[in-house]
Amino acid sequence: MQVRISSDPTSPLIIEAQQISIASLFEPPEVRPAVPAPLSAWGHRSRSDLPENLGGIAGHTVRDRFSVPGIELERSVWTDCAESLVAVRYRVVNRRSETVALDRIRPLVAKGGEGLRLGESPAANWQVLCQKRFKNNVPAAVRLGAFDRDYGHATRGLSELGKELSAYDGITGLEADPFLLICPEADSAPRLLAGFLEWDRHLAHAGINTDASRSELAEFSADCAFNGCQLPPGGERTTQWFVLLTGQDEHEMIARYADWVGSFHHVPPPPEPAPGVWCSWQYYGPSFTENDLHENIAAARQKSLPFDVMLIDECWDMDWGNWVGNEQ
């Protein structure tokens, strides 16, 4: 991936690879009391370019330091030696004499169709895999321009009763944590995976939003939430690394990303491949019945679905905590 890094905060960070182009805007951190200065007021103070190993992968990092009176921001852009991976991280330092509240940092913000391009494919035809980490946010694959149940599940998740939380009309954005994968309609077109390398500092998500008609891209971003974290004078906070990788095979890309996260956190690979699990809760919640079980077993056999374990999650017992089979 080729990266063009400007020291001018009014110029975007350009990332290009395999017909993919990202133009990320410089966005100051959200702090209270607010910084009312325009982008042009953020003066560039210094730049360094040093070798750095990130999660076991050799590369180099360009660090640019910007500031306005009272607030300092450092942007780090890492690329691997093979130029196939990119990672971005921000650090904010309070140089004021009083404590400030840090609400949010967005290390990547791309606006409109020129902010993110994937070949010639329009955003409405992009297939997006959203990986979710919250309990009732099921992983979802959706087409951005489709008005269907898949989109509703991806944006609203499920309630504790396995039902959609609310109508999804008017919702034009997807959130993914820890990663999302964007696939254009053509099989030969490059794919883009975007996600976070570490999960030990704050909540974060990758977001992709369209216009109201869901035909055009509105914004692609990395959102790091600090929720009013107090920074005393001299205090600082650093976002997690937000990483980008491209490829043709989405399964290979997800495996590569997972290996990178494991290496970064020094987690050894499992001694054997993890089993694939089909879980009843992700669709049925507590309404799963024995008839549903037989129907899904038959469908799995007919379609040769590649999983190893069929998990009946809840719904078979008399009551929560009373582990006796019910009439279903």
mmCIF file of N, CA and C in Angstrom, residues 246-296:
data_model
loop_
_atom_site.group_PDB
_atom_site.id
_atom_site.type_symbol
_atom_site.label_atom_id
_atom_site.label_comp_id
_atom_site.label_asym_id
_atom_site.label_seq_id
_atom_site.Cartn_x
_atom_site.Cartn_y
_atom_site.Cartn_z
ATOM 1 N N THR A 246 -5.380 -5.161 2.268
ATOM 2 C CA THR A 246 -6.150 -5.457 1.062
ATOM 3 C C THR A 246 -5.807 -6.852 0.560
ATOM 4 N N GLY A 247 -6.639 -7.372 -0.331
ATOM 5 C CA GLY A 247 -6.413 -8.685 -0.904
ATOM 6 C C GLY A 247 -7.572 -9.098 -1.778
ATOM 7 N N GLN A 248 -7.507 -10.309 -2.311
ATOM 8 C CA GLN A 248 -8.548 -10.845 -3.180
ATOM 9 C C GLN A 248 -9.404 -11.889 -2.486
ATOM 10 N N ASP A 249 -8.840 -12.571 -1.472
ATOM 11 C CA ASP A 249 -9.519 -13.664 -0.785
ATOM 12 C C ASP A 249 -9.878 -13.205 0.624
ATOM 13 N N GLU A 250 -11.180 -13.000 0.880
ATOM 14 C CA GLU A 250 -11.596 -12.468 2.176
ATOM 15 C C GLU A 250 -11.277 -13.414 3.327
ATOM 16 N N HIS A 251 -11.350 -14.725 3.097
ATOM 17 C CA HIS A 251 -11.032 -15.676 4.166
ATOM 18 C C HIS A 251 -9.552 -15.591 4.543
ATOM 19 N N GLU A 252 -8.710 -15.478 3.548
ATOM 20 C CA GLU A 252 -7.278 -15.339 3.803
ATOM 21 C C GLU A 252 -6.981 -14.026 4.518
ATOM 22 N N MET A 253 -7.689 -12.964 4.158
ATOM 23 C CA MET A 253 -7.470 -11.666 4.801
ATOM 24 C C MET A 253 -7.871 -11.699 6.268
ATOM 25 N N ILE A 254 -9.012 -12.331 6.569
ATOM 26 C CA ILE A 254 -9.443 -12.430 7.976
ATOM 27 C C ILE A 254 -8.440 -13.247 8.779
ATOM 28 N N ALA A 255 -7.939 -14.359 8.198
ATOM 29 C CA ALA A 255 -6.949 -15.177 8.894
ATOM 30 C C ALA A 255 -5.665 -14.382 9.139
ATOM 31 N N ARG A 256 -5.267 -13.607 8.156
ATOM 32 C CA ARG A 256 -4.053 -12.796 8.316
ATOM 33 C C ARG A 256 -4.228 -11.756 9.415
ATOM 34 N N TYR A 257 -5.383 -11.108 9.432
ATOM 35 C CA TYR A 257 -5.672 -10.123 10.480
ATOM 36 C C TYR A 257 -5.679 -10.778 11.858
ATOM 37 N N ALA A 258 -6.334 -11.936 11.991
ATOM 38 C CA ALA A 258 -6.401 -12.628 13.281
ATOM 39 C C ALA A 258 -5.012 -13.028 13.752
ATOM 40 N N ASP A 259 -4.169 -13.506 12.845
ATOM 41 C CA ASP A 259 -2.806 -13.873 13.213
ATOM 42 C C ASP A 259 -2.022 -12.650 13.683
ATOM 43 N N TRP A 260 -2.255 -11.513 13.037
ATOM 44 C CA TRP A 260 -1.560 -10.274 13.409
ATOM 45 C C TRP A 260 -1.978 -9.821 14.814
ATOM 46 N N VAL A 261 -3.275 -9.872 15.102
ATOM 47 C CA VAL A 261 -3.752 -9.515 16.442
ATOM 48 C C VAL A 261 -3.147 -10.450 17.491
ATOM 49 N N GLY A 262 -3.136 -11.760 17.206
ATOM 50 C CA GLY A 262 -2.564 -12.710 18.140
ATOM 51 C C GLY A 262 -1.100 -12.471 18.377
ATOM 52 N N SER A 263 -0.357 -12.187 17.311
ATOM 53 C CA SER A 263 1.067 -11.914 17.455
ATOM 54 C C SER A 263 1.307 -10.644 18.259
ATOM 55 N N PHE A 264 0.496 -9.609 18.019
ATOM 56 C CA PHE A 264 0.660 -8.340 18.751
ATOM 57 C C PHE A 264 0.481 -8.548 20.249
ATOM 58 N N HIS A 265 -0.479 -9.397 20.627
ATOM 59 C CA HIS A 265 -0.764 -9.631 22.037
ATOM 60 C C HIS A 265 -0.016 -10.844 22.597
ATOM 61 N N HIS A 266 0.904 -11.397 21.811
ATOM 62 C CA HIS A 266 1.725 -12.537 22.244
ATOM 63 C C HIS A 266 0.861 -13.745 22.630
ATOM 64 N N VAL A 267 -0.207 -13.962 21.867
ATOM 65 C CA VAL A 267 -1.063 -15.129 22.079
ATOM 66 C C VAL A 267 -0.615 -16.220 21.106
ATOM 67 N N PRO A 268 -0.159 -17.364 21.593
ATOM 68 C CA PRO A 268 0.305 -18.406 20.678
ATOM 69 C C PRO A 268 -0.850 -18.988 19.882
ATOM 70 N N PRO A 269 -0.582 -19.463 18.671
ATOM 71 C CA PRO A 269 -1.632 -20.102 17.874
ATOM 72 C C PRO A 269 -2.159 -21.335 18.589
ATOM 73 N N PRO A 270 -3.439 -21.671 18.415
ATOM 74 C CA PRO A 270 -3.977 -22.881 19.051
ATOM 75 C C PRO A 270 -3.289 -24.117 18.488
ATOM 76 N N PRO A 271 -3.209 -25.192 19.274
ATOM 77 C CA PRO A 271 -2.510 -26.400 18.805
ATOM 78 C C PRO A 271 -3.186 -27.070 17.627
ATOM 79 N N GLU A 272 -4.466 -26.795 17.428
ATOM 80 C CA GLU A 272 -5.183 -27.344 16.278
ATOM 81 C C GLU A 272 -6.251 -26.336 15.865
ATOM 82 N N PRO A 273 -6.765 -26.445 14.655
ATOM 83 C CA PRO A 273 -7.766 -25.465 14.203
ATOM 84 C C PRO A 273 -8.978 -25.418 15.122
ATOM 85 N N ALA A 274 -9.459 -24.201 15.378
ATOM 86 C CA ALA A 274 -10.649 -24.046 16.211
ATOM 87 C C ALA A 274 -11.868 -24.595 15.479
ATOM 88 N N PRO A 275 -12.798 -25.231 16.192
ATOM 89 C CA PRO A 275 -13.993 -25.760 15.530
ATOM 90 C C PRO A 275 -14.913 -24.637 15.065
ATOM 91 N N GLY A 276 -15.609 -24.877 13.956
ATOM 92 C CA GLY A 276 -16.659 -23.971 13.535
ATOM 93 C C GLY A 276 -17.923 -24.271 14.323
ATOM 94 N N VAL A 277 -18.598 -23.238 14.807
ATOM 95 C CA VAL A 277 -19.760 -23.426 15.685
ATOM 96 C C VAL A 277 -20.988 -22.744 15.080
ATOM 97 N N TRP A 278 -22.081 -23.508 14.956
ATOM 98 C CA TRP A 278 -23.398 -22.966 14.610
ATOM 99 C C TRP A 278 -24.145 -22.793 15.924
ATOM 100 N N CYS A 279 -24.588 -21.580 16.209
ATOM 101 C CA CYS A 279 -25.197 -21.282 17.516
ATOM 102 C C CYS A 279 -26.651 -20.848 17.322
ATOM 103 N N SER A 280 -27.578 -21.527 17.995
ATOM 104 C CA SER A 280 -29.000 -21.237 17.832
ATOM 105 C C SER A 280 -29.358 -19.820 18.275
ATOM 106 N N TRP A 281 -28.654 -19.308 19.305
ATOM 107 C CA TRP A 281 -29.029 -18.019 19.877
ATOM 108 C C TRP A 281 -28.910 -16.890 18.868
ATOM 109 N N GLN A 282 -27.947 -16.984 17.946
ATOM 110 C CA GLN A 282 -27.687 -15.871 17.050
ATOM 111 C C GLN A 282 -28.880 -15.538 16.160
ATOM 112 N N TYR A 283 -29.812 -16.478 16.008
ATOM 113 C CA TYR A 283 -30.997 -16.183 15.190
ATOM 114 C C TYR A 283 -32.288 -16.366 15.981
ATOM 115 N N TYR A 284 -32.362 -17.442 16.765
ATOM 116 C CA TYR A 284 -33.626 -17.784 17.425
ATOM 117 C C TYR A 284 -33.752 -17.218 18.836
ATOM 118 N N GLY A 285 -32.628 -16.826 19.463
ATOM 119 C CA GLY A 285 -32.716 -16.434 20.859
ATOM 120 C C GLY A 285 -33.269 -17.581 21.687
ATOM 121 N N PRO A 286 -34.136 -17.316 22.683
ATOM 122 C CA PRO A 286 -34.673 -18.382 23.528
ATOM 123 C C PRO A 286 -35.902 -19.079 22.941
ATOM 124 N N SER A 287 -36.250 -18.797 21.674
ATOM 125 C CA SER A 287 -37.450 -19.397 21.073
ATOM 126 C C SER A 287 -37.124 -20.649 20.255
ATOM 127 N N PHE A 288 -35.914 -21.143 20.322
ATOM 128 C CA PHE A 288 -35.493 -22.318 19.544
ATOM 129 C C PHE A 288 -36.199 -23.574 20.065
ATOM 130 N N THR A 289 -36.749 -24.394 19.146
ATOM 131 C CA THR A 289 -37.466 -25.610 19.539
ATOM 132 C C THR A 289 -36.815 -26.838 18.913
ATOM 133 N N GLU A 290 -37.275 -28.022 19.342
ATOM 134 C CA GLU A 290 -36.743 -29.259 18.779
ATOM 135 C C GLU A 290 -37.062 -29.362 17.285
ATOM 136 N N ASN A 291 -38.243 -28.902 16.878
ATOM 137 C CA ASN A 291 -38.584 -28.891 15.453
ATOM 138 C C ASN A 291 -37.604 -28.021 14.654
ATOM 139 N N ASP A 292 -37.270 -26.841 15.235
ATOM 140 C CA ASP A 292 -36.278 -25.980 14.583
ATOM 141 C C ASP A 292 -34.941 -26.703 14.456
ATOM 142 N N LEU A 293 -34.571 -27.439 15.477
ATOM 143 C CA LEU A 293 -33.318 -28.184 15.452
ATOM 144 C C LEU A 293 -33.288 -29.158 14.275
ATOM 145 N N HIS A 294 -34.350 -29.951 14.140
ATOM 146 C CA HIS A 294 -34.378 -30.929 13.052
ATOM 147 C C HIS A 294 -34.371 -30.247 11.682
ATOM 148 N N GLU A 295 -35.093 -29.140 11.553
ATOM 149 C CA GLU A 295 -35.109 -28.420 10.282
ATOM 150 C C GLU A 295 -33.714 -27.904 9.919
ATOM 151 N N ASN A 296 -32.993 -27.392 10.916
ATOM 152 C CA ASN A 296 -31.668 -26.843 10.642
ATOM 153 C C ASN A 296 -30.636 -27.934 10.381
#
